Coordinates of C-alpha atoms in Angstrom, one line a residue:
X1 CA 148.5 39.2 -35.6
X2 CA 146.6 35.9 -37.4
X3 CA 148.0 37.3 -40.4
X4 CA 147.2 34.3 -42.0
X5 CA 143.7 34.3 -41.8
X6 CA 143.6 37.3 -43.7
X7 CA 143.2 36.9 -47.9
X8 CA 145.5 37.9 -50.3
X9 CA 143.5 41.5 -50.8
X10 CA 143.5 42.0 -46.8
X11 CA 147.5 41.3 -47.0
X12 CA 147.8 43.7 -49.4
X13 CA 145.5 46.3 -48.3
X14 CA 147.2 46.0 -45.0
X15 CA 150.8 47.2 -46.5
X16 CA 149.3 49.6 -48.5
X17 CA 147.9 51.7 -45.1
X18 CA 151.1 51.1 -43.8
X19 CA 152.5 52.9 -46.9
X20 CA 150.5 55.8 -46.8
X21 CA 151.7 56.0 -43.0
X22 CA 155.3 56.3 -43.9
X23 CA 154.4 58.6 -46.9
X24 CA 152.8 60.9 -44.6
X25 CA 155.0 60.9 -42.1
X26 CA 157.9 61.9 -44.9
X27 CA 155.7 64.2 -46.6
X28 CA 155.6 66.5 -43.4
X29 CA 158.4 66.2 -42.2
X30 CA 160.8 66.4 -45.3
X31 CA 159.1 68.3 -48.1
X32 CA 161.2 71.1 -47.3
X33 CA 164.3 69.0 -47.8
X34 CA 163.2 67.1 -51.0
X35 CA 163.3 68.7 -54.8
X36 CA 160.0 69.7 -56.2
X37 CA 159.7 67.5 -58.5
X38 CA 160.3 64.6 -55.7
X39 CA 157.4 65.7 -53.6
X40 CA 154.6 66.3 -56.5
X41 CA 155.3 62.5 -57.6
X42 CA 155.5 61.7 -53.9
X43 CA 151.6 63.4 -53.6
X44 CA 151.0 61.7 -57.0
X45 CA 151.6 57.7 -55.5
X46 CA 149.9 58.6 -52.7
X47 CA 146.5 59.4 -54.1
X48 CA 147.0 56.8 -56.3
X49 CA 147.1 53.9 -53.9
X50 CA 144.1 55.4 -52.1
X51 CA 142.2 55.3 -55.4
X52 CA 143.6 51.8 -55.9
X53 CA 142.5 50.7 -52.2
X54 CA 139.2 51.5 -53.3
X55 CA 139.3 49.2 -56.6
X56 CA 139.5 46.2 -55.2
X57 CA 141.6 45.4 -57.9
X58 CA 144.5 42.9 -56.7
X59 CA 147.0 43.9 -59.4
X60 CA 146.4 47.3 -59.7
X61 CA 146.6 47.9 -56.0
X62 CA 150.2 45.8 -56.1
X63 CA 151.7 47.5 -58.7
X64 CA 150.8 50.9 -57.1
X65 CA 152.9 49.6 -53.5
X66 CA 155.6 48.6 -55.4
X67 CA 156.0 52.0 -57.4
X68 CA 155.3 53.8 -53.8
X69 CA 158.1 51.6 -52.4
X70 CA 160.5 52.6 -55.2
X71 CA 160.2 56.2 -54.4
X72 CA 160.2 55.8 -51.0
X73 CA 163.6 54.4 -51.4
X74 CA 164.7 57.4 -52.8
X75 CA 163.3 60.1 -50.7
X76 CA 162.6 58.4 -47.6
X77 CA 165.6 59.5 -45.7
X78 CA 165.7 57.9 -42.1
X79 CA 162.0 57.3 -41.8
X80 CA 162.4 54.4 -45.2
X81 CA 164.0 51.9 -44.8
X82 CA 163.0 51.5 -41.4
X83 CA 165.8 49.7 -39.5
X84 CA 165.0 47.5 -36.3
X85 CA 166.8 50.1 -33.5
X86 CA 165.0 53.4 -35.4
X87 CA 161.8 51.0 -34.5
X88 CA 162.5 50.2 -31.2
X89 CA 163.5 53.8 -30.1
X90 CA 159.6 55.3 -31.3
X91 CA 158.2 51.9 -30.1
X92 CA 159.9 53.2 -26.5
X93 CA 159.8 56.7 -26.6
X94 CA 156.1 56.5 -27.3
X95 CA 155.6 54.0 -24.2
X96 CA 157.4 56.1 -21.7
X97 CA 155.3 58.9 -23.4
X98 CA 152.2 57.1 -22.5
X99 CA 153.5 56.1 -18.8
X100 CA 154.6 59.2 -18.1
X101 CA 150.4 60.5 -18.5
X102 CA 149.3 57.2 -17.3
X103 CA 151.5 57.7 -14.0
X104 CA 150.6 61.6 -13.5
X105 CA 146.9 61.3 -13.8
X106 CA 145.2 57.8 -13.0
X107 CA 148.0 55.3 -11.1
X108 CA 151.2 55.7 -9.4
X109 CA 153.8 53.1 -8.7
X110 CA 155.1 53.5 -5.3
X111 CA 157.8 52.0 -3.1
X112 CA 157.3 51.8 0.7
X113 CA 160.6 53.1 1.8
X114 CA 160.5 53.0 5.2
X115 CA 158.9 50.9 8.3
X116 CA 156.7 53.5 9.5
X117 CA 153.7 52.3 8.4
X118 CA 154.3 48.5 10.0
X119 CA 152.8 46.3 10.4
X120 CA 150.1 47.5 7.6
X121 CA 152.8 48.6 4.8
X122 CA 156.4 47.0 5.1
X123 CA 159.5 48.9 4.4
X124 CA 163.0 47.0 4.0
X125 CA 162.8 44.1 6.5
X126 CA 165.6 41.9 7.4
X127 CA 166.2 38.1 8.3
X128 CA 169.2 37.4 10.2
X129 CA 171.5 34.2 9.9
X130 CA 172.8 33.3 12.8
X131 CA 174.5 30.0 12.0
X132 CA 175.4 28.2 8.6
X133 CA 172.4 25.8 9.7
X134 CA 169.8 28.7 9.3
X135 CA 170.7 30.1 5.8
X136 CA 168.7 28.8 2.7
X137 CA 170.3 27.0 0.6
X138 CA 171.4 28.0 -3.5
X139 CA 167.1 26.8 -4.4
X140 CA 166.0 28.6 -1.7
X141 CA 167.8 31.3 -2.6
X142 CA 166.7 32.1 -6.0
X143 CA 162.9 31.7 -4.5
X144 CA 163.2 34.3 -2.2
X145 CA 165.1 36.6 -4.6
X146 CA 161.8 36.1 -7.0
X147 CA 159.4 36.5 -4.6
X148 CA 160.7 38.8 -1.8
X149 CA 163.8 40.2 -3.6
X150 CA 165.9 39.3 -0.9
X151 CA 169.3 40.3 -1.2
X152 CA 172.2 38.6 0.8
X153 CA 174.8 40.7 3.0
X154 CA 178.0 38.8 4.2
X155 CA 181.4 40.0 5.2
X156 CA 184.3 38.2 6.7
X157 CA 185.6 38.5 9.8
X158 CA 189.7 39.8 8.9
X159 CA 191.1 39.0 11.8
X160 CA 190.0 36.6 14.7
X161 CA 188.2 39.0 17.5
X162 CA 185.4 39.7 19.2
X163 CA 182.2 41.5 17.5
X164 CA 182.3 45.3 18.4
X165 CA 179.6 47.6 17.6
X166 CA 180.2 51.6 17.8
X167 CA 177.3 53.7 18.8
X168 CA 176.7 56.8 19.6
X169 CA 174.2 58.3 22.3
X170 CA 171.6 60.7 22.9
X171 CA 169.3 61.7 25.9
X172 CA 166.4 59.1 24.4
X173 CA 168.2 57.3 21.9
X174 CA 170.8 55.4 20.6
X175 CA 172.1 55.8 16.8
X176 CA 174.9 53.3 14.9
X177 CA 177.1 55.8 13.1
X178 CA 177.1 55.7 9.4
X179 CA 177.5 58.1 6.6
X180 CA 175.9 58.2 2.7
X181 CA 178.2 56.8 0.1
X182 CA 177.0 56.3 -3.4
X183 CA 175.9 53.3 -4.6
X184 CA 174.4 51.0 -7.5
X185 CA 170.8 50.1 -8.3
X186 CA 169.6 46.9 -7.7
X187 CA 173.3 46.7 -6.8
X188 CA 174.2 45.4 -10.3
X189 CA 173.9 49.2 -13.0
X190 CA 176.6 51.2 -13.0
X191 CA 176.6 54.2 -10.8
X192 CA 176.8 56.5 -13.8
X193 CA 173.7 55.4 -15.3
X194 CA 171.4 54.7 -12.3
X195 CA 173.1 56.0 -9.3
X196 CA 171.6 55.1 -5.8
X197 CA 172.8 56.3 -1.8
X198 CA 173.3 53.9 0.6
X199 CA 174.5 53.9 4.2
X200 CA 177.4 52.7 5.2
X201 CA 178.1 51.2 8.4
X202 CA 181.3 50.1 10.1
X203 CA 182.3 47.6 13.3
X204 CA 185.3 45.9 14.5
X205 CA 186.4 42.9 14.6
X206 CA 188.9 42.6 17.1
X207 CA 191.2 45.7 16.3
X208 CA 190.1 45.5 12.0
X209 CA 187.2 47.8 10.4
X210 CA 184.7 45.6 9.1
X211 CA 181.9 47.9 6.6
X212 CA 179.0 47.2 5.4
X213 CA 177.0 49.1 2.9
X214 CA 173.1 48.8 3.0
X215 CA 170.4 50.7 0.8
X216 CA 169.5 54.2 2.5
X217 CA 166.5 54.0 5.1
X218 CA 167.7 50.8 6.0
X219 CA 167.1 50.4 9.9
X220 CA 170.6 48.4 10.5
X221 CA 170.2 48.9 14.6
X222 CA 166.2 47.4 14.6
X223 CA 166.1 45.0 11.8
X224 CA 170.1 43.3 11.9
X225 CA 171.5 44.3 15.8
X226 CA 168.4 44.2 17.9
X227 CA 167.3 40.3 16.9
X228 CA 171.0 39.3 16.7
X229 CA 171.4 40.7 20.8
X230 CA 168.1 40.8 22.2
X231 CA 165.0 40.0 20.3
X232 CA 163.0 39.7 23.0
X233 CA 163.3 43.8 22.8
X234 CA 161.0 45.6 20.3
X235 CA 162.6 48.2 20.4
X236 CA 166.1 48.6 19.3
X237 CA 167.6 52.1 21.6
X238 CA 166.0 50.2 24.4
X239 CA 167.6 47.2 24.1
X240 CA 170.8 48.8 23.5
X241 CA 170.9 51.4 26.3
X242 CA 170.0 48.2 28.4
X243 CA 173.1 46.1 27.4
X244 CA 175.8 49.3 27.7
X245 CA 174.6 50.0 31.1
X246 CA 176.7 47.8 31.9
X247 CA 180.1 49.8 31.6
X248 CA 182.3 46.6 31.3
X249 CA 180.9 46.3 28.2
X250 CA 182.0 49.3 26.2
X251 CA 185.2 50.1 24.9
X252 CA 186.5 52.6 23.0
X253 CA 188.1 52.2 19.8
X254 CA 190.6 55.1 17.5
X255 CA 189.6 54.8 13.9
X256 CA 190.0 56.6 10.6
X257 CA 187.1 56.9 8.4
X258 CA 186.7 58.0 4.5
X259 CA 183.7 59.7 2.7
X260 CA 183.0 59.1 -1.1
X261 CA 184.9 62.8 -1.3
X262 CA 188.3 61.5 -0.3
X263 CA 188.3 62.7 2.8
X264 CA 189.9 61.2 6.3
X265 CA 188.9 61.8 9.6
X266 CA 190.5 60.4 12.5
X267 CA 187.9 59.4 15.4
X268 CA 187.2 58.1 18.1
X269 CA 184.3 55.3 19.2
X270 CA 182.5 54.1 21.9
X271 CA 181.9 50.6 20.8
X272 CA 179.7 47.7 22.6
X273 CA 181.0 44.6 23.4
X274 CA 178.4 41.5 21.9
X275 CA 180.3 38.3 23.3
X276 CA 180.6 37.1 19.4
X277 CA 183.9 35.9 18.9
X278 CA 184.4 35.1 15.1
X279 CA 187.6 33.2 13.9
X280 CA 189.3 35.1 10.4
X281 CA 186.9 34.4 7.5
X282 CA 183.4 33.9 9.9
X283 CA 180.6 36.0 8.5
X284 CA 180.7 39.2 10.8
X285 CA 177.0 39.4 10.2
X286 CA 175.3 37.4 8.2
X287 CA 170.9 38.9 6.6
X288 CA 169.4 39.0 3.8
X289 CA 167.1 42.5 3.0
X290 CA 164.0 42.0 1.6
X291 CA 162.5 44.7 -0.2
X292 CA 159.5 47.6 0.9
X293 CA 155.9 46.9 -0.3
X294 CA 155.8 48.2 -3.8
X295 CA 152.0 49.3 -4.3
X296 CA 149.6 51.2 -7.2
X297 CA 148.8 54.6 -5.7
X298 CA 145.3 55.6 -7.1
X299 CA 145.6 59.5 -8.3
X300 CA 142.1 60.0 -9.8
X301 CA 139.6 59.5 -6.8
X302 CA 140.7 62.7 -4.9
X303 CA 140.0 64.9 -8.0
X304 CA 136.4 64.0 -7.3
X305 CA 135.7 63.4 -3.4
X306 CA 137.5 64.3 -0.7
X307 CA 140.1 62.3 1.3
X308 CA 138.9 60.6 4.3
X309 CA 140.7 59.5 7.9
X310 CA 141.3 56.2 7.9
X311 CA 142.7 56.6 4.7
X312 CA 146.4 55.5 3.4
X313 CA 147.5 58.9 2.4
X314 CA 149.8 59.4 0.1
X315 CA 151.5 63.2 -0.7
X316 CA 154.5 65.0 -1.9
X317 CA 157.4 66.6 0.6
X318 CA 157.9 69.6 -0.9
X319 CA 156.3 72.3 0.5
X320 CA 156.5 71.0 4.2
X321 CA 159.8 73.0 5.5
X322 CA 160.5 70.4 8.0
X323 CA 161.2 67.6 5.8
X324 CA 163.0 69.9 3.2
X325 CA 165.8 71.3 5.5
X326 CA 169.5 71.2 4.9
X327 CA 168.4 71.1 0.9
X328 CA 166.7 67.8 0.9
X329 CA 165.1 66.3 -1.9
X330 CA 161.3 66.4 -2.7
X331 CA 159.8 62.9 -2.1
X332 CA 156.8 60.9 -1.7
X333 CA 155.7 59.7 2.0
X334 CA 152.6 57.3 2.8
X335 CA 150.9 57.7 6.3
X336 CA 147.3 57.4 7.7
X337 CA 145.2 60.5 7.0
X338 CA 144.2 60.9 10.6
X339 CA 142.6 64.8 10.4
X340 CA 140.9 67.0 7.7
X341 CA 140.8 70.6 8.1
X342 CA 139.5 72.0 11.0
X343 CA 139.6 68.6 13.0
X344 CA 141.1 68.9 16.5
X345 CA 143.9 65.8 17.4
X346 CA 144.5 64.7 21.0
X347 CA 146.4 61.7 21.6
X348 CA 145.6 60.2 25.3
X349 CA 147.3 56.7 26.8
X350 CA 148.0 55.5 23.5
X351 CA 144.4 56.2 21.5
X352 CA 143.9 58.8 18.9
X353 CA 140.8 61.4 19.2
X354 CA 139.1 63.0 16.6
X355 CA 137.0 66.0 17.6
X356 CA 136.9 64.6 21.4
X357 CA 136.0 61.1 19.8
X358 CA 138.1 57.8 19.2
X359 CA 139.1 58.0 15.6
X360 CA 137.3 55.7 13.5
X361 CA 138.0 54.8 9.5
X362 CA 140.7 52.2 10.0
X363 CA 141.5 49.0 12.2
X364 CA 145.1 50.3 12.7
X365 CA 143.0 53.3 15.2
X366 CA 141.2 50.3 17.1
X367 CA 144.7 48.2 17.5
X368 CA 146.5 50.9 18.8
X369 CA 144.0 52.4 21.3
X370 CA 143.8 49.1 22.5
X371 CA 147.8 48.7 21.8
X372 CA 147.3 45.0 20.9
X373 CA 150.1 43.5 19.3
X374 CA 152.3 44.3 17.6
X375 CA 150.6 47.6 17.8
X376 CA 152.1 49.5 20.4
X377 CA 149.4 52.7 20.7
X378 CA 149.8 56.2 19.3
X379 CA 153.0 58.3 21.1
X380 CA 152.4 61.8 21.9
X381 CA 155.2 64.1 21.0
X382 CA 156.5 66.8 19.0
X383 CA 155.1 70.6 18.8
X384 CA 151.7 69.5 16.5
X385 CA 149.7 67.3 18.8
X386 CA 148.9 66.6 22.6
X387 CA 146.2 65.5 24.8
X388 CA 144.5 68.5 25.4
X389 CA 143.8 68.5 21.2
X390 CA 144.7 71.0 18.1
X391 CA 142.9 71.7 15.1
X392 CA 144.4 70.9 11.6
X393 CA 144.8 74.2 9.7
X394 CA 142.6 74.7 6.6
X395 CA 144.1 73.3 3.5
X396 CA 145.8 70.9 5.3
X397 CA 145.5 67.4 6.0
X398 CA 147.2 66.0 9.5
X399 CA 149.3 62.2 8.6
X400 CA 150.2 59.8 11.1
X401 CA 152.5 56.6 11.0
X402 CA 151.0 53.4 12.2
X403 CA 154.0 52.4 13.6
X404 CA 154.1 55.2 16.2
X405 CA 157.1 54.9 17.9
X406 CA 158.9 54.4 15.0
X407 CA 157.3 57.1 12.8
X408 CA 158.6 60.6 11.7
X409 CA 155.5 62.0 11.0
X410 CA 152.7 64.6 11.2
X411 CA 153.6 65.1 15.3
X412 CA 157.1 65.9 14.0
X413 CA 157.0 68.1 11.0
X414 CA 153.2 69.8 11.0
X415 CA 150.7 69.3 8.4
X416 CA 150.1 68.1 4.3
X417 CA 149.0 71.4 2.3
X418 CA 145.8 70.1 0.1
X419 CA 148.2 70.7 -3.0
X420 CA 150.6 67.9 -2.4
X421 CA 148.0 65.5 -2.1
X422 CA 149.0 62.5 -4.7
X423 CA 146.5 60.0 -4.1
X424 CA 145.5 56.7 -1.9
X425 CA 147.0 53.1 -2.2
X426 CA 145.3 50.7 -4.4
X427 CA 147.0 47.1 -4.4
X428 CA 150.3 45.7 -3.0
X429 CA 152.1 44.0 -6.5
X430 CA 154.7 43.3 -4.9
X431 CA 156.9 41.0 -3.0
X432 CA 154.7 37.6 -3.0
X433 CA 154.0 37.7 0.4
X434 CA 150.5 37.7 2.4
X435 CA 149.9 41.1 2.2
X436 CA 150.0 40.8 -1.4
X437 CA 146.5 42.0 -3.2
X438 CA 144.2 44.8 -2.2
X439 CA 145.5 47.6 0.0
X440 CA 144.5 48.4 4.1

């Protein structure tokens, strides 16, 4: 760099330490390859251009590279001459080197992958088109895909028909049936190289299977279905079970689904009826996904104090048998810290105690005790916490969602053991949006 501010003797002194580099490198790593004779005149140039180095004389110091380059030629093997992809290849294997450190001791890169967290952290979020009016236009378009990655999902209706949606129900809730199915990331590199899992989901059109296939933890039901039906609704099972209620509107429909194995199974579908009627070629449904928060997750501060509640808390999966049933994968979660060991949780109308207290540390405690918009208050369930209070074990660390009611977390699966702490979030990078900058 500004190579041409430096003087002929700087130039030259300059290719002469990049010389001895080389030398060195071939030297150790190919003397035991290279005929006597080739190494002793190999050791011979190279203490000769440090001598000359020290001379300061122009000539001398150029007439010792280009003897040093003459041998090289000869014995260099693959380390001289250097081509551009030999370059390249240590240029990147000593980055990733340096990441790899860089990302397992001082600052993570992390994804939000789910909407548990909301409104603080953002998983996948979806806008939903419902007319040709509302979509951006081709400008728009490439915006939103820069700032928001926002990704479009369109199918077309088959066949003209009315929009059905299967479902299936439970005693509290009520799922859309899908199933994983292997997929591409970013939706553009070939499985092979970077496979990902997504979910795929199907619906009828009139008496035709319509799929769709969305990145895994995708909430089709809450972020597409429930502001396409009933936005008023916060909450997508609710909505739903309100609208099937209504027996007229369910029908039941025989179809034959494949898995990524090849395998058919024939079954059969309760299916709601929406009231959409789509002409062939109509969009079935018609939303763009815009991507989780991606965030730098600070891994050095815990090595020197301890994690505090009101903290974003974020911690490995492993060793919490819960999470890792039926051979799941190890991942990363984020949650609040809400207890350290020996704390005792309670969760009464909606408001989260700490040792008989209110919990204090974050504004996401204050919002939901009060449950002010959109938080909806903490929601006591599962075997770890009620409103008479239980303590957190030692070693452990208790994590709650912010978004209660939509949050698999510390109520559900137990505790985080002190080990698989990773570290606390730092500053949202990424998408462009408001909540861009330093973390809550």
């Amino acid at each position: 760099m500004f190579s041409f501010l430096q003087s002929d003797w700087g130039k030259l002194k300059a290719a002469a330490k990049n010389w001895l580099y080389l030398s060195d490198k071939v030297y150790h790593f190919r003397k035991d390859l290279l005929p006597e004779a080739d190494v002793v005149e190999l050791s011979k140039l190279r203490d000769e251009l440090k001598t000359q180095m020290k001379s300061k004389d122009v000539n001398k110091l150029e007439y010792a590279v280009e003897a040093m380059e003459k041998h090289m030629e000869k014995v260099g093997g693959s380390y001289f001459p250097r081509s551009s992809w030999g370059e390249n290849i240590e240029f990147f294997f000593v980055a990733f080197i340096v990441y790899l450190g860089f990302t397992s001791f001082f600052i993570k890169p992390f994804k939000i992958p789910t909407n548990s967290m909301w409104p603080t952290y953002h998983g996948m979020t979806a806008e939903v088109w419902k007319t040709e009016e509302d979509k951006p236009n081709i400008a728009v378009r490439a915006f939103r895909k820069a700032s928001y990655w926002a990704s479009r999902y369109e199918v077309e209706a088959p066949e003209d028909g009315e929009l059905l949606i299967p479902y299936r129900e439970g005693v509290e809730h009520v799922a859309l049936p899908n199933y994983s199915v292997p997929g591409r990331r970013f939706g553009v590199l070939p499985k092979s190289i970077m496979p990902a899992r997504m979910e795929r989901f199907s619906f009828f059109v009139g008496d035709s299977l319509v799929e769709y296939d969305v990145p895994e933890t995708f909430s089709m039901g809450q972020q597409v279905i429930r502001p396409l039906l009933f936005p008023e609704e916060p909450q997508f099972s609710v909505g739903f079970k309100k609208l099937i209620k209504d027996g007229k509107r369910v029908v039941r429909k025989e179809v034959v689904l494949t898995d990524e194995r090849g395998y058919s199974q024939k079954r059969v579908l309760k299916c709601l009826r929406t009231g959409i009627y789509l002409k062939k070629g109509d969009p079935v449904l018609s939303f763009d996904i815009l991507t989780g928060d991606q965030l730098f997750v600070d891994r050095m501060s815990y090595h020197f104090v301890k994690p505090k509640i009101g903290d974003g808390f974020v911690f490995r999966t492993g060793n919490i048998d819960r999470l890792m049933r039926g051979g799941a994968d190890e991942s990363f979660y984020i949650k609040r810290l809400v207890g350290t060991p020996g704390d005792v949780l309670a969760i009464r109308d909606g408001g989260l105690f700490v040792n008989d207290r209110p919990a204090e540390g974050s504004i996401a405690f204050e919002k939901n005790a009060k449950k002010e918009e959109p938080y909806r208050g903490y929601q006591e369930k599962g075997r770890f916490i009620d409103s008479k209070g239980k303590a957190v074990p030692e070693d452990s660390y208790a994590a709650f969602g912010d978004n209660s009611y939509n949050s698999l977390d510390g109520r559900d699966w137990g505790y985080v053991p002190e080990k698989d702490v990773v570290g606390r979030p730092l500053v949202i990078y990424y998408p462009f949006t408001k909540r861009w900058g330093l973390t809550k």
